[in-house]
Amino acid sequence: GEDVEQSLFLSVREGDSSVINCTYTDSSSTYLYWYKQEPGAGLQLLTYIFSNMDMKQDQRLTVLLNKKDKHLSLRIADTQTGDSAIYFCAPRGAGSYQLTFGKGTKLSVIP
Amino acid sequence: DAGVIQSPRHEVTEMGQEVTLRCKPISGHDYLFWYRQTMMRGLELLIYFNNNVPIDDSGMPEDRFSAKMPNASFSTLKIQPSEPRDSAVYFCASSSTTTPQEDTQYFGPGTRLTVL
């Protein structure tokens, strides 16, 4: 089955850019999602990218997809303290409605 | 829409007791997913339904776990008997295949289960 790897922790200063990386194993993944989880809350969809795209920009968020290397990244520009949370990468396999989640990257924003 | 609704938000029980977690998906969604989140194992898919029918329950840890979806607006996850290692946050999510290109899963707030 799919295996998804993420770094567990990332710390950045307020105003800097954050880059959260993810690698996955299933080359047939069609949609790749980024979710955000704040303390004590459920997962909130941030953005997603379809596998035929290399990049998607949505306000402060930029998603980059390298299909050859099976590498996905999420860039948050002008990181704010409110961005402190755990970020999950979740690819969806072809013909499937299941998502496979990474362990999540805990982003800490230093004021 | 109110989003995915889960109840209770917190449950504390003693080992051996039966626990029932409840979920109301977003109206019109035809997929429902149950996940378990722990520090050690992260977020694991337990089971999912399509049009109220269980499609894949391979993630259900053992026979003590069971899930039902009697209608399109309600699902339960039952643990009987509960054990301390079942302590986790249980999430329900729903999605709609009628939304092209997305099929995004929307998550509920979760139920934090503690088994003493």
PDB file of C-alpha atoms in Angstrom:
ATOM      1  CA  GLY A   1       0.000   0.000   0.000  1.00  0.00           C
ATOM      2  CA  GLU A   2       0.831   3.664  -0.065  1.00  0.00           C
ATOM      3  CA  ASP A   3       3.521   4.964   2.263  1.00  0.00           C
ATOM      4  CA  VAL A   4       3.705   8.669   3.070  1.00  0.00           C
ATOM      5  CA  GLU A   5       6.652  10.311   4.830  1.00  0.00           C
ATOM      6  CA  GLN A   6       6.885  13.758   6.360  1.00  0.00           C
ATOM      7  CA  SER A   7       9.311  15.469   8.694  1.00  0.00           C
ATOM      8  CA  LEU A   8       7.793  15.598  12.167  1.00  0.00           C
ATOM      9  CA  PHE A   9       8.749  19.143  13.138  1.00  0.00           C
ATOM     10  CA  LEU A  10       9.389  22.521  11.526  1.00  0.00           C
ATOM     11  CA  SER A  11      10.074  25.789  13.270  1.00  0.00           C
ATOM     12  CA  VAL A  12      10.036  29.176  11.504  1.00  0.00           C
ATOM     13  CA  ARG A  13       9.982  32.828  12.460  1.00  0.00           C
ATOM     14  CA  GLU A  14       6.854  34.885  11.944  1.00  0.00           C
ATOM     15  CA  GLY A  15       6.927  36.539   8.531  1.00  0.00           C
ATOM     16  CA  ASP A  16       9.246  33.945   6.993  1.00  0.00           C
ATOM     17  CA  SER A  17       8.157  31.313   4.501  1.00  0.00           C
ATOM     18  CA  SER A  18       7.526  27.745   5.639  1.00  0.00           C
ATOM     19  CA  VAL A  19       8.093  24.749   3.411  1.00  0.00           C
ATOM     20  CA  ILE A  20       6.628  21.412   4.438  1.00  0.00           C
ATOM     21  CA  ASN A  21       7.737  18.404   2.445  1.00  0.00           C
ATOM     22  CA  CYS A  22       6.148  15.044   1.765  1.00  0.00           C
ATOM     23  CA  THR A  23       7.189  11.946  -0.149  1.00  0.00           C
ATOM     24  CA  TYR A  24       4.861   9.173  -1.200  1.00  0.00           C
ATOM     25  CA  THR A  25       5.234   5.826  -2.921  1.00  0.00           C
ATOM     26  CA  ASP A  26       2.141   5.297  -5.080  1.00  0.00           C
ATOM     27  CA  SER A  27       2.855   6.789  -8.487  1.00  0.00           C
ATOM     28  CA  SER A  28      -0.804   6.339  -9.471  1.00  0.00           C
ATOM     29  CA  SER A  29      -1.956   8.892  -6.886  1.00  0.00           C
ATOM     30  CA  THR A  30      -4.478  11.170  -8.547  1.00  0.00           C
ATOM     31  CA  TYR A  31      -5.256  13.866  -6.015  1.00  0.00           C
ATOM     32  CA  LEU A  32      -2.854  14.969  -3.300  1.00  0.00           C
ATOM     33  CA  TYR A  33      -4.284  16.868  -0.370  1.00  0.00           C
ATOM     34  CA  TRP A  34      -2.921  19.035   2.397  1.00  0.00           C
ATOM     35  CA  TYR A  35      -4.842  19.152   5.642  1.00  0.00           C
ATOM     36  CA  LYS A  36      -4.264  21.320   8.722  1.00  0.00           C
ATOM     37  CA  GLN A  37      -5.030  20.240  12.279  1.00  0.00           C
ATOM     38  CA  GLU A  38      -5.116  22.754  15.075  1.00  0.00           C
ATOM     39  CA  PRO A  39      -4.881  21.559  18.703  1.00  0.00           C
ATOM     40  CA  GLY A  40      -8.000  19.724  19.804  1.00  0.00           C
ATOM     41  CA  ALA A  41      -9.675  20.042  16.426  1.00  0.00           C
ATOM     42  CA  GLY A  42     -10.401  17.913  13.411  1.00  0.00           C
ATOM     43  CA  LEU A  43      -8.590  18.072  10.103  1.00  0.00           C
ATOM     44  CA  GLN A  44      -9.338  21.024   7.888  1.00  0.00           C
ATOM     45  CA  LEU A  45      -8.726  20.851   4.156  1.00  0.00           C
ATOM     46  CA  LEU A  46      -6.195  23.473   3.095  1.00  0.00           C
ATOM     47  CA  THR A  47      -5.667  22.749  -0.565  1.00  0.00           C
ATOM     48  CA  TYR A  48      -5.148  19.967  -3.039  1.00  0.00           C
ATOM     49  CA  ILE A  49      -3.429  19.390  -6.363  1.00  0.00           C
ATOM     50  CA  PHE A  50      -4.339  17.105  -9.208  1.00  0.00           C
ATOM     51  CA  SER A  51      -1.601  14.816 -10.447  1.00  0.00           C
ATOM     52  CA  ASN A  52      -1.419  16.437 -13.898  1.00  0.00           C
ATOM     53  CA  MET A  53      -0.369  19.746 -12.347  1.00  0.00           C
ATOM     54  CA  ASP A  54       3.099  20.846 -11.233  1.00  0.00           C
ATOM     55  CA  MET A  55       2.063  23.794  -9.153  1.00  0.00           C
ATOM     56  CA  LYS A  56      -1.001  25.316  -7.587  1.00  0.00           C
ATOM     57  CA  GLN A  57      -1.171  28.677  -5.852  1.00  0.00           C
ATOM     58  CA  ASP A  58      -3.899  29.726  -3.474  1.00  0.00           C
ATOM     59  CA  GLN A  59      -3.278  33.049  -1.708  1.00  0.00           C
ATOM     60  CA  ARG A  60      -0.375  32.419   0.708  1.00  0.00           C
ATOM     61  CA  LEU A  61      -0.217  28.718  -0.127  1.00  0.00           C
ATOM     62  CA  THR A  62       1.817  27.203  -2.954  1.00  0.00           C
ATOM     63  CA  VAL A  63       1.793  23.480  -3.652  1.00  0.00           C
ATOM     64  CA  LEU A  64       4.538  21.951  -5.754  1.00  0.00           C
ATOM     65  CA  LEU A  65       4.338  18.435  -7.145  1.00  0.00           C
ATOM     66  CA  ASN A  66       7.251  16.480  -8.573  1.00  0.00           C
ATOM     67  CA  LYS A  67       5.671  13.306  -9.904  1.00  0.00           C
ATOM     68  CA  LYS A  68       8.951  11.813 -11.036  1.00  0.00           C
ATOM     69  CA  ASP A  69      10.364  11.955  -7.518  1.00  0.00           C
ATOM     70  CA  LYS A  70       6.952  11.473  -5.865  1.00  0.00           C
ATOM     71  CA  HIS A  71       7.561  14.594  -3.825  1.00  0.00           C
ATOM     72  CA  LEU A  72       4.953  17.112  -2.699  1.00  0.00           C
ATOM     73  CA  SER A  73       5.588  20.361  -0.880  1.00  0.00           C
ATOM     74  CA  LEU A  74       3.482  23.049   0.733  1.00  0.00           C
ATOM     75  CA  ARG A  75       4.881  26.546   0.965  1.00  0.00           C
ATOM     76  CA  ILE A  76       3.242  29.060   3.285  1.00  0.00           C
ATOM     77  CA  ALA A  77       4.291  32.622   2.559  1.00  0.00           C
ATOM     78  CA  ASP A  78       4.473  35.238   5.337  1.00  0.00           C
ATOM     79  CA  THR A  79       3.897  32.631   8.035  1.00  0.00           C
ATOM     80  CA  GLN A  80       1.761  33.838  10.936  1.00  0.00           C
ATOM     81  CA  THR A  81       1.358  32.551  14.482  1.00  0.00           C
ATOM     82  CA  GLY A  82      -2.091  31.345  13.485  1.00  0.00           C
ATOM     83  CA  ASP A  83      -0.439  28.943  11.058  1.00  0.00           C
ATOM     84  CA  SER A  84       0.983  26.949  13.982  1.00  0.00           C
ATOM     85  CA  ALA A  85      -0.590  23.513  13.605  1.00  0.00           C
ATOM     86  CA  ILE A  86       0.067  20.006  12.327  1.00  0.00           C
ATOM     87  CA  TYR A  87       0.033  19.669   8.540  1.00  0.00           C
ATOM     88  CA  PHE A  88      -0.825  16.379   6.872  1.00  0.00           C
ATOM     89  CA  CYS A  89      -0.038  15.269   3.368  1.00  0.00           C
ATOM     90  CA  ALA A  90      -2.625  12.790   1.991  1.00  0.00           C
ATOM     91  CA  PRO A  91      -2.438  11.269  -1.486  1.00  0.00           C
ATOM     92  CA  ARG A  92      -5.414   9.461  -3.000  1.00  0.00           C
ATOM     93  CA  GLY A  93      -4.774   6.447  -5.179  1.00  0.00           C
ATOM     94  CA  ALA A  94      -6.271   5.964  -8.617  1.00  0.00           C
ATOM     95  CA  GLY A  95      -9.767   4.493  -8.535  1.00  0.00           C
ATOM     96  CA  SER A  96      -9.920   4.840  -4.775  1.00  0.00           C
ATOM     97  CA  TYR A  97     -11.658   7.143  -2.360  1.00  0.00           C
ATOM     98  CA  GLN A  98      -9.226   6.317   0.411  1.00  0.00           C
ATOM     99  CA  LEU A  99      -6.624   8.779   1.578  1.00  0.00           C
ATOM    100  CA  THR A 100      -3.325   7.720   3.104  1.00  0.00           C
ATOM    101  CA  PHE A 101      -2.089  10.204   5.663  1.00  0.00           C
ATOM    102  CA  GLY A 102       1.466  10.953   6.658  1.00  0.00           C
ATOM    103  CA  LYS A 103       2.310  11.286  10.361  1.00  0.00           C
ATOM    104  CA  GLY A 104       2.030  15.044  10.044  1.00  0.00           C
ATOM    105  CA  THR A 105       4.491  17.920  10.378  1.00  0.00           C
ATOM    106  CA  LYS A 106       4.125  20.104  13.436  1.00  0.00           C
ATOM    107  CA  LEU A 107       4.763  23.699  12.418  1.00  0.00           C
ATOM    108  CA  SER A 108       5.770  26.065  15.195  1.00  0.00           C
ATOM    109  CA  VAL A 109       5.849  29.768  14.410  1.00  0.00           C
ATOM    110  CA  ILE A 110       8.118  31.873  16.594  1.00  0.00           C
ATOM    111  CA  PRO A 111       6.880  35.454  17.106  1.00  0.00           C
TER     112      PRO A 111
ATOM    113  CA  ASP B   1     -24.400  23.103   6.414  1.00  0.00           C
ATOM    114  CA  ALA B   2     -23.275  22.290   9.952  1.00  0.00           C
ATOM    115  CA  GLY B   3     -20.465  20.059   8.779  1.00  0.00           C
ATOM    116  CA  VAL B   4     -19.744  16.584  10.084  1.00  0.00           C
ATOM    117  CA  ILE B   5     -21.121  16.156  13.582  1.00  0.00           C
ATOM    118  CA  GLN B   6     -19.653  13.712  16.095  1.00  0.00           C
ATOM    119  CA  SER B   7     -20.780  12.796  19.564  1.00  0.00           C
ATOM    120  CA  PRO B   8     -19.721  12.632  22.257  1.00  0.00           C
ATOM    121  CA  ARG B   9     -16.719  14.942  22.011  1.00  0.00           C
ATOM    122  CA  HIS B  10     -15.105  13.279  25.001  1.00  0.00           C
ATOM    123  CA  GLU B  11     -15.674   9.843  26.474  1.00  0.00           C
ATOM    124  CA  VAL B  12     -14.029   8.359  29.534  1.00  0.00           C
ATOM    125  CA  THR B  13     -14.843   4.777  30.346  1.00  0.00           C
ATOM    126  CA  GLU B  14     -13.476   1.814  32.207  1.00  0.00           C
ATOM    127  CA  MET B  15     -11.884  -1.206  30.641  1.00  0.00           C
ATOM    128  CA  GLY B  16     -14.452  -3.783  29.622  1.00  0.00           C
ATOM    129  CA  GLN B  17     -17.256  -1.310  29.030  1.00  0.00           C
ATOM    130  CA  GLU B  18     -19.028  -0.855  25.707  1.00  0.00           C
ATOM    131  CA  VAL B  19     -18.393   2.424  23.910  1.00  0.00           C
ATOM    132  CA  THR B  20     -20.481   3.830  21.060  1.00  0.00           C
ATOM    133  CA  LEU B  21     -19.303   6.745  18.976  1.00  0.00           C
ATOM    134  CA  ARG B  22     -21.708   8.548  16.691  1.00  0.00           C
ATOM    135  CA  CYS B  23     -21.393  10.462  13.449  1.00  0.00           C
ATOM    136  CA  LYS B  24     -23.707  12.502  11.274  1.00  0.00           C
ATOM    137  CA  PRO B  25     -22.170  13.168   7.855  1.00  0.00           C
ATOM    138  CA  ILE B  26     -22.744  16.234   5.719  1.00  0.00           C
ATOM    139  CA  SER B  27     -26.128  15.999   4.042  1.00  0.00           C
ATOM    140  CA  GLY B  28     -25.882  14.587   0.526  1.00  0.00           C
ATOM    141  CA  HIS B  29     -22.470  13.000   1.015  1.00  0.00           C
ATOM    142  CA  ASP B  30     -22.338   9.379  -0.059  1.00  0.00           C
ATOM    143  CA  TYR B  31     -19.024   8.324   1.503  1.00  0.00           C
ATOM    144  CA  LEU B  32     -18.341   8.050   5.216  1.00  0.00           C
ATOM    145  CA  PHE B  33     -14.990   7.253   6.793  1.00  0.00           C
ATOM    146  CA  TRP B  34     -13.937   6.363  10.340  1.00  0.00           C
ATOM    147  CA  TYR B  35     -10.339   7.130  11.391  1.00  0.00           C
ATOM    148  CA  ARG B  36      -8.361   6.676  14.585  1.00  0.00           C
ATOM    149  CA  GLN B  37      -5.536   9.018  15.561  1.00  0.00           C
ATOM    150  CA  THR B  38      -2.816   8.179  18.083  1.00  0.00           C
ATOM    151  CA  MET B  39       0.619   9.625  18.707  1.00  0.00           C
ATOM    152  CA  MET B  40       2.295   6.336  17.888  1.00  0.00           C
ATOM    153  CA  ARG B  41       0.442   5.336  14.718  1.00  0.00           C
ATOM    154  CA  GLY B  42      -0.806   8.645  13.381  1.00  0.00           C
ATOM    155  CA  LEU B  43      -4.101   8.708  11.488  1.00  0.00           C
ATOM    156  CA  GLU B  44      -5.398   5.284  10.497  1.00  0.00           C
ATOM    157  CA  LEU B  45      -8.428   4.496   8.347  1.00  0.00           C
ATOM    158  CA  LEU B  46     -10.625   1.978  10.142  1.00  0.00           C
ATOM    159  CA  ILE B  47     -13.553   1.522   7.767  1.00  0.00           C
ATOM    160  CA  TYR B  48     -15.461   3.358   5.101  1.00  0.00           C
ATOM    161  CA  PHE B  49     -18.972   3.206   3.669  1.00  0.00           C
ATOM    162  CA  ASN B  50     -20.462   4.094   0.304  1.00  0.00           C
ATOM    163  CA  ASN B  51     -24.218   4.643   0.190  1.00  0.00           C
ATOM    164  CA  ASN B  52     -24.474   3.082   3.659  1.00  0.00           C
ATOM    165  CA  VAL B  53     -22.682  -0.111   2.618  1.00  0.00           C
ATOM    166  CA  PRO B  54     -19.309  -1.003   4.197  1.00  0.00           C
ATOM    167  CA  ILE B  55     -16.709  -1.116   1.443  1.00  0.00           C
ATOM    168  CA  ASP B  56     -13.443  -1.771   3.256  1.00  0.00           C
ATOM    169  CA  ASP B  57     -13.100  -2.681   6.912  1.00  0.00           C
ATOM    170  CA  SER B  58      -9.556  -3.999   6.699  1.00  0.00           C
ATOM    171  CA  GLY B  59      -8.385  -1.283   9.064  1.00  0.00           C
ATOM    172  CA  MET B  60     -10.655  -2.379  11.904  1.00  0.00           C
ATOM    173  CA  PRO B  61      -8.197  -3.604  14.521  1.00  0.00           C
ATOM    174  CA  GLU B  62     -10.106  -6.618  15.795  1.00  0.00           C
ATOM    175  CA  ASP B  63     -13.506  -8.122  16.388  1.00  0.00           C
ATOM    176  CA  ARG B  64     -14.111  -5.860  19.343  1.00  0.00           C
ATOM    177  CA  PHE B  65     -14.695  -3.054  16.830  1.00  0.00           C
ATOM    178  CA  SER B  66     -17.829  -2.815  14.733  1.00  0.00           C
ATOM    179  CA  ALA B  67     -19.372  -0.066  12.626  1.00  0.00           C
ATOM    180  CA  LYS B  68     -22.795   0.436  11.166  1.00  0.00           C
ATOM    181  CA  MET B  69     -24.515   2.911   8.927  1.00  0.00           C
ATOM    182  CA  PRO B  70     -28.275   2.299   9.160  1.00  0.00           C
ATOM    183  CA  ASN B  71     -29.094   5.310   6.982  1.00  0.00           C
ATOM    184  CA  ALA B  72     -27.453   8.101   5.013  1.00  0.00           C
ATOM    185  CA  SER B  73     -27.385  10.485   7.946  1.00  0.00           C
ATOM    186  CA  PHE B  74     -26.039   8.356  10.777  1.00  0.00           C
ATOM    187  CA  SER B  75     -23.197   6.003  11.580  1.00  0.00           C
ATOM    188  CA  THR B  76     -21.875   4.388  14.736  1.00  0.00           C
ATOM    189  CA  LEU B  77     -18.544   2.904  15.742  1.00  0.00           C
ATOM    190  CA  LYS B  78     -18.800   0.499  18.644  1.00  0.00           C
ATOM    191  CA  ILE B  79     -16.053  -0.982  20.799  1.00  0.00           C
ATOM    192  CA  GLN B  80     -17.028  -3.909  22.994  1.00  0.00           C
ATOM    193  CA  PRO B  81     -15.279  -4.599  25.293  1.00  0.00           C
ATOM    194  CA  SER B  82     -13.058  -1.552  25.408  1.00  0.00           C
ATOM    195  CA  GLU B  83      -9.392  -1.743  26.405  1.00  0.00           C
ATOM    196  CA  PRO B  84      -6.877   0.955  27.466  1.00  0.00           C
ATOM    197  CA  ARG B  85      -5.030   0.610  24.132  1.00  0.00           C
ATOM    198  CA  ASP B  86      -8.206   1.821  22.376  1.00  0.00           C
ATOM    199  CA  SER B  87      -7.621   5.280  23.865  1.00  0.00           C
ATOM    200  CA  ALA B  88      -7.329   7.651  20.900  1.00  0.00           C
ATOM    201  CA  VAL B  89      -9.146  10.362  19.014  1.00  0.00           C
ATOM    202  CA  TYR B  90     -11.690   8.926  16.602  1.00  0.00           C
ATOM    203  CA  PHE B  91     -12.623  10.988  13.564  1.00  0.00           C
ATOM    204  CA  CYS B  92     -15.478  10.653  11.171  1.00  0.00           C
ATOM    205  CA  ALA B  93     -15.233  12.171   7.679  1.00  0.00           C
ATOM    206  CA  SER B  94     -17.591  12.350   4.723  1.00  0.00           C
ATOM    207  CA  SER B  95     -17.247  13.114   1.053  1.00  0.00           C
ATOM    208  CA  SER B  96     -19.350  13.386  -2.059  1.00  0.00           C
ATOM    209  CA  THR B  97     -18.647  11.769  -5.402  1.00  0.00           C
ATOM    210  CA  THR B  98     -21.018  14.191  -7.056  1.00  0.00           C
ATOM    211  CA  THR B  99     -18.459  16.985  -6.749  1.00  0.00           C
ATOM    212  CA  PRO B 100     -16.200  16.638  -9.769  1.00  0.00           C
ATOM    213  CA  GLN B 101     -12.459  16.793  -9.310  1.00  0.00           C
ATOM    214  CA  GLU B 102     -12.559  17.029  -5.573  1.00  0.00           C
ATOM    215  CA  ASP B 103     -14.090  14.170  -3.629  1.00  0.00           C
ATOM    216  CA  THR B 104     -12.706  16.041  -0.667  1.00  0.00           C
ATOM    217  CA  GLN B 105     -13.092  14.466   2.721  1.00  0.00           C
ATOM    218  CA  TYR B 106     -14.523  16.757   5.370  1.00  0.00           C
ATOM    219  CA  PHE B 107     -13.687  15.845   8.940  1.00  0.00           C
ATOM    220  CA  GLY B 108     -15.679  16.088  12.120  1.00  0.00           C
ATOM    221  CA  PRO B 109     -14.161  17.484  15.342  1.00  0.00           C
ATOM    222  CA  GLY B 110     -13.414  14.006  16.679  1.00  0.00           C
ATOM    223  CA  THR B 111     -14.233  12.042  19.817  1.00  0.00           C
ATOM    224  CA  ARG B 112     -11.443  11.765  22.374  1.00  0.00           C
ATOM    225  CA  LEU B 113     -11.778   8.343  23.989  1.00  0.00           C
ATOM    226  CA  THR B 114     -10.002   7.466  27.209  1.00  0.00           C
ATOM    227  CA  VAL B 115     -10.254   3.920  28.505  1.00  0.00           C
ATOM    228  CA  LEU B 116      -9.047   3.524  32.080  1.00  0.00           C
TER     229      LEU B 116
END
